[in-house]
PDB file of C-alpha atoms in Angstrom:
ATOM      1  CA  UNK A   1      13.201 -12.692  40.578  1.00  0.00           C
ATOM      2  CA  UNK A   2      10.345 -14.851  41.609  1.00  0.00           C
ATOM      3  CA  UNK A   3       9.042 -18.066  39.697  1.00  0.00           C
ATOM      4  CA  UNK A   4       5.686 -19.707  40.873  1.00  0.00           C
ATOM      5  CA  UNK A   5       5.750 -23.022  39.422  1.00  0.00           C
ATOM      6  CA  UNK A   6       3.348 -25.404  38.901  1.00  0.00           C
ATOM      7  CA  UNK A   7       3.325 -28.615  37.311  1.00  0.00           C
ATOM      8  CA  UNK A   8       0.607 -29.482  34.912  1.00  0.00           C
ATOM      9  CA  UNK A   9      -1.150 -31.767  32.846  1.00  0.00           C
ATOM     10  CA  UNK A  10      -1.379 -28.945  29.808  1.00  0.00           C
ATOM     11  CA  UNK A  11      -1.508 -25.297  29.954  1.00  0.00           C
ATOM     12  CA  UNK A  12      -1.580 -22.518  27.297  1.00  0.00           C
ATOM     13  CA  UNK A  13      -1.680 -19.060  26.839  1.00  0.00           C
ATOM     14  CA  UNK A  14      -4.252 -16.752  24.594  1.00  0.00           C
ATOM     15  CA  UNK A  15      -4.001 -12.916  23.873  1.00  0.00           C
ATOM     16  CA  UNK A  16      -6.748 -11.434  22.433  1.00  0.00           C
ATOM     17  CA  UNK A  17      -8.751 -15.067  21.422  1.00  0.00           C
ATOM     18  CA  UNK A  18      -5.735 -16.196  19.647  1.00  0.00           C
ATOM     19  CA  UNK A  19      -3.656 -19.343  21.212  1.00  0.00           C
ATOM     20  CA  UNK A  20       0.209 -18.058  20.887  1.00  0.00           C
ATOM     21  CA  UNK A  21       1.245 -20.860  23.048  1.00  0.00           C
ATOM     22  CA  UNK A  22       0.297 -24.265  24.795  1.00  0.00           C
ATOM     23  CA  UNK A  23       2.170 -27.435  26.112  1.00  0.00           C
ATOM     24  CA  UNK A  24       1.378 -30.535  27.198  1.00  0.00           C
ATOM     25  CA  UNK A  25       3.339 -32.042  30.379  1.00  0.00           C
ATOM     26  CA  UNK A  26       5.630 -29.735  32.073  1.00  0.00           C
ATOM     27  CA  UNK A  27       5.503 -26.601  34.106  1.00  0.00           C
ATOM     28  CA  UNK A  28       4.107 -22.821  34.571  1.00  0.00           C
ATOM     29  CA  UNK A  29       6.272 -20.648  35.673  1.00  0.00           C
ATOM     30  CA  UNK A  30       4.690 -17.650  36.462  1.00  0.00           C
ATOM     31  CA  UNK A  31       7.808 -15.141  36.093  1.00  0.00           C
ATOM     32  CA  UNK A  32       8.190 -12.119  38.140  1.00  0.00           C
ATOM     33  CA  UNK A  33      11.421  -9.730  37.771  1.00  0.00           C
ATOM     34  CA  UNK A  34      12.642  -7.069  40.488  1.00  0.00           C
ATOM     35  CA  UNK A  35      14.154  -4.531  40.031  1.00  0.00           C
ATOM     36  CA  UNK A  36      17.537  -4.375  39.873  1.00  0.00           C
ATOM     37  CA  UNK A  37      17.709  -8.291  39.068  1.00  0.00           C
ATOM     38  CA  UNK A  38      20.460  -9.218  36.746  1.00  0.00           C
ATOM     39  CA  UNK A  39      21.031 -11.446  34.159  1.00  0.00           C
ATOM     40  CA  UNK A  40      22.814 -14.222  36.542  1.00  0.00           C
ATOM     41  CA  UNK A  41      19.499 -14.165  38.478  1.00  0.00           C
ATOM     42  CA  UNK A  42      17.907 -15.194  35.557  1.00  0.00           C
ATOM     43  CA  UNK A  43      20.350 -18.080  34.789  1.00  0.00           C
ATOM     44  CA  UNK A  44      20.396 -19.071  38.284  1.00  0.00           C
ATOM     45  CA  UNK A  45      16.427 -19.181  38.563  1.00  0.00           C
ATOM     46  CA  UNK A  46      16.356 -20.847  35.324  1.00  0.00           C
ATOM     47  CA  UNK A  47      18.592 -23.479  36.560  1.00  0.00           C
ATOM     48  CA  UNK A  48      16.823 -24.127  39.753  1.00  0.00           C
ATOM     49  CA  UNK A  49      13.431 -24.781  37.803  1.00  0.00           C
ATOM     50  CA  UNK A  50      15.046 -27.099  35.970  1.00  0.00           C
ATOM     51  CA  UNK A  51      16.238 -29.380  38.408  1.00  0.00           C
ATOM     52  CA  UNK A  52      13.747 -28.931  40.645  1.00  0.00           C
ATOM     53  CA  UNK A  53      12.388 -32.995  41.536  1.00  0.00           C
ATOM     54  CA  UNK A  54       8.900 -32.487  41.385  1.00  0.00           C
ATOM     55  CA  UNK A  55       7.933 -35.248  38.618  1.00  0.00           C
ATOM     56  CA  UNK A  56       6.975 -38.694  39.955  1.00  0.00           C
ATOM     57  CA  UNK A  57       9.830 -41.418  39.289  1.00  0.00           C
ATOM     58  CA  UNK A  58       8.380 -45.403  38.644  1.00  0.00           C
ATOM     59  CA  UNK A  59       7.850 -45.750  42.337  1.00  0.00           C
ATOM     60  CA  UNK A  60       5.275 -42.764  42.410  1.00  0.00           C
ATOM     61  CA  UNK A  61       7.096 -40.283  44.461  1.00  0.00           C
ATOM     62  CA  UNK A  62       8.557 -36.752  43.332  1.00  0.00           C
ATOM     63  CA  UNK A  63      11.908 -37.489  42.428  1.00  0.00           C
ATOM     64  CA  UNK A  64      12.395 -36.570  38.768  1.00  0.00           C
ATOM     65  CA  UNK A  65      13.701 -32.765  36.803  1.00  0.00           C
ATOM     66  CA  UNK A  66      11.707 -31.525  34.253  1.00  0.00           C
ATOM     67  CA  UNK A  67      13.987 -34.130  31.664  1.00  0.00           C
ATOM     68  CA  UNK A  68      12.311 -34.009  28.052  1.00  0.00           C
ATOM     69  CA  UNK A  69       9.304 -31.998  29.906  1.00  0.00           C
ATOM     70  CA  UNK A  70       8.275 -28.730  28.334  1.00  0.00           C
ATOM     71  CA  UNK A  71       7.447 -25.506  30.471  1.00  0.00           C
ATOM     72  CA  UNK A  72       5.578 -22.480  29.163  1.00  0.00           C
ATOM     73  CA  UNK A  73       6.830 -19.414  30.693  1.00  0.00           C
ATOM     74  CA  UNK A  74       4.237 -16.412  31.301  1.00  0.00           C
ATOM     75  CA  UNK A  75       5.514 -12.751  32.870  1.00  0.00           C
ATOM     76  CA  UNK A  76       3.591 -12.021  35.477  1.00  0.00           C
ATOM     77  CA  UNK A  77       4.736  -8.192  37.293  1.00  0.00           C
ATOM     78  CA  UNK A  78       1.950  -8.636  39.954  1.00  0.00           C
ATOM     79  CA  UNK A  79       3.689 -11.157  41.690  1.00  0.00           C
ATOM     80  CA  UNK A  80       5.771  -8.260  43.481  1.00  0.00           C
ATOM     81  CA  UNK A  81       2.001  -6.796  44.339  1.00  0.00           C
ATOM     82  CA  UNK A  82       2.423  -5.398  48.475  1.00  0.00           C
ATOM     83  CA  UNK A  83      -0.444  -5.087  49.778  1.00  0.00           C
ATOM     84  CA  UNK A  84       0.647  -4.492  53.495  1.00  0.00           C
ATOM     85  CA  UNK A  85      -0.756  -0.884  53.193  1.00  0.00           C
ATOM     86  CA  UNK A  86      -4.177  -1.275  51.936  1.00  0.00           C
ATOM     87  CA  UNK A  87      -6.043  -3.297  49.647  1.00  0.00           C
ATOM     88  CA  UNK A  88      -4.715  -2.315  46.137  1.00  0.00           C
ATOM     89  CA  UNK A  89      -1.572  -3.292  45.384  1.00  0.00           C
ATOM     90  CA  UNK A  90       1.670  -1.190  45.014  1.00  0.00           C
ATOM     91  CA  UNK A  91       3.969  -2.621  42.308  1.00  0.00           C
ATOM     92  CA  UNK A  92       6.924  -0.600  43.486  1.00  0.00           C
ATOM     93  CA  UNK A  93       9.520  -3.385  43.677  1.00  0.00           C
ATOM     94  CA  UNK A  94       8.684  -5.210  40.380  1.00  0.00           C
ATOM     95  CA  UNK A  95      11.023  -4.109  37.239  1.00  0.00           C
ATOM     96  CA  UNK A  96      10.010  -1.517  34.739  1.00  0.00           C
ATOM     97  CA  UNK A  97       9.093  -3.566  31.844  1.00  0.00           C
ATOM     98  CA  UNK A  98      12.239  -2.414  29.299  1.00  0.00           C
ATOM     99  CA  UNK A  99      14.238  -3.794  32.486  1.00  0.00           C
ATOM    100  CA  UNK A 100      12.326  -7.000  32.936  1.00  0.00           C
ATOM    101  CA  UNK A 101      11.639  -8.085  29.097  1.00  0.00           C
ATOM    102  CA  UNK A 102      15.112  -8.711  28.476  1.00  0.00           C
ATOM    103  CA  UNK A 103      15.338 -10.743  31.702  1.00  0.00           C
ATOM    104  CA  UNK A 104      12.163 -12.578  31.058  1.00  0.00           C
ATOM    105  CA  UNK A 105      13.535 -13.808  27.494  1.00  0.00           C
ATOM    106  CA  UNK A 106      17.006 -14.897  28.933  1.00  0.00           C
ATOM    107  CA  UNK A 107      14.795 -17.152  31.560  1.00  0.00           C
ATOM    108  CA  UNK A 108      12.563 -18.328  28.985  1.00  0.00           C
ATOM    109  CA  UNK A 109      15.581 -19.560  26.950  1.00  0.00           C
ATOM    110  CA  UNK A 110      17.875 -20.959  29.443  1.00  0.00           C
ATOM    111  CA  UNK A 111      14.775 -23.304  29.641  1.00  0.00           C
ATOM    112  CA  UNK A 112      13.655 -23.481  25.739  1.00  0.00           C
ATOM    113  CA  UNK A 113      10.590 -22.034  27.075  1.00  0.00           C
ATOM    114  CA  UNK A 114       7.543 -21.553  25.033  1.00  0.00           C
ATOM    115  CA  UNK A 115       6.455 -17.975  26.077  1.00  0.00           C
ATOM    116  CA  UNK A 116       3.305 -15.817  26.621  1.00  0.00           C
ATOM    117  CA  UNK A 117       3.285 -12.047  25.503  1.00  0.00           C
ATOM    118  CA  UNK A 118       5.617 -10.289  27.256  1.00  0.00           C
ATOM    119  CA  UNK A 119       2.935  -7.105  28.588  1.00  0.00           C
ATOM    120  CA  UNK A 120      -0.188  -8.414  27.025  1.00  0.00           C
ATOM    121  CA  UNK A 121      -3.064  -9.150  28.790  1.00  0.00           C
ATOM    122  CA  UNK A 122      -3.418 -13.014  28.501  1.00  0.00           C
ATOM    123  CA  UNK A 123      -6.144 -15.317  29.184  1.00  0.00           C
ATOM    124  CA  UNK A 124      -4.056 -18.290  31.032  1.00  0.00           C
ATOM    125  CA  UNK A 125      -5.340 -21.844  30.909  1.00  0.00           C
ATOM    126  CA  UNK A 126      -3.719 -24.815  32.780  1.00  0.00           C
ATOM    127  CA  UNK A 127      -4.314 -28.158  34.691  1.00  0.00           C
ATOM    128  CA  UNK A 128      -2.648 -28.759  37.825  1.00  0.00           C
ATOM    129  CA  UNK A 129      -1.037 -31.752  38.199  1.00  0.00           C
ATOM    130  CA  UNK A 130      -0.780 -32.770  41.814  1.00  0.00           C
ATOM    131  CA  UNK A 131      -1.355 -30.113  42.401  1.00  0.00           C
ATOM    132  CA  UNK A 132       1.995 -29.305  42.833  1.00  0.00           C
ATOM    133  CA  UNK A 133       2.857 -25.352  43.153  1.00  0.00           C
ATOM    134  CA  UNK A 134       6.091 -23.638  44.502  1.00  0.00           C
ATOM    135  CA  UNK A 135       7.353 -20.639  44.803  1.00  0.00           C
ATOM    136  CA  UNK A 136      10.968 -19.492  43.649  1.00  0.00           C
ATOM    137  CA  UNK A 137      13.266 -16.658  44.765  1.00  0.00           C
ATOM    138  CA  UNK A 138      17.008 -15.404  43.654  1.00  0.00           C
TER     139      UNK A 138
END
């Protein structure tokens, strides 16, 4: 599994012109499932994003867990796109989606998540905070 994080300001979600979800300060987490990835992958990576110290504590310095934070979780198969033979990407590694859905839900609530559409297209809207991105691996 791979989880590109980012902490924001506010970010939300939209499918089709309708908002199904938005938060204020927290994190994206971009979620990408393998295949073959397995449910403790999920909890572990779940884990991980929660107590990763990237908030700033009262001296100004990342040193703070998400805490009372809120994250909105969006799936995101392209980020296991390989592109080292060509310019269009092969998704060969990334989990069919009746593999990855379930996965995707146990992440998103291990971390009380809101959630994008799991295989929509979604317009995604967010403000950096930092900015402060990281990538995540099990």
């Amino acid at each position: 599994m791979r989880a590109l994080v980012q902490r924001v300001s506010q970010a939300a979600v939209d499918v089709e012109g309708e908002r199904v979800a938005q938060i204020g300060p927290g994190m994206l987490v971009l979620l990408g499932v393998r295949r073959n990835d397995t449910a403790d992958d999920a909890d572990r990576l779940a884990d991980e994003v929660r107590a990763l110290r990237i908030f700033d504590d009262a001296d100004g310095r990342m040193n703070e867990p998400l805490g009372e934070r809120e994250v909105l979780c969006v799936s995101q198969f392209t980020l296991y796109g390989e592109t080292r033979k060509g310019n269009r990407p092969a998704y060969l590694e990334a989990a069919p989606a009746d593999e990855a859905e379930p996965l995707y839900n146990r992440f998103c609530e291990r971390l009380d998540a809101a959630k994008g559409l799991f295989g929509a297209c979604m317009g995604v809207a967010l403000v950096n905070d930092g900015p402060v991105t990281l990538m995540l691996e099990t």
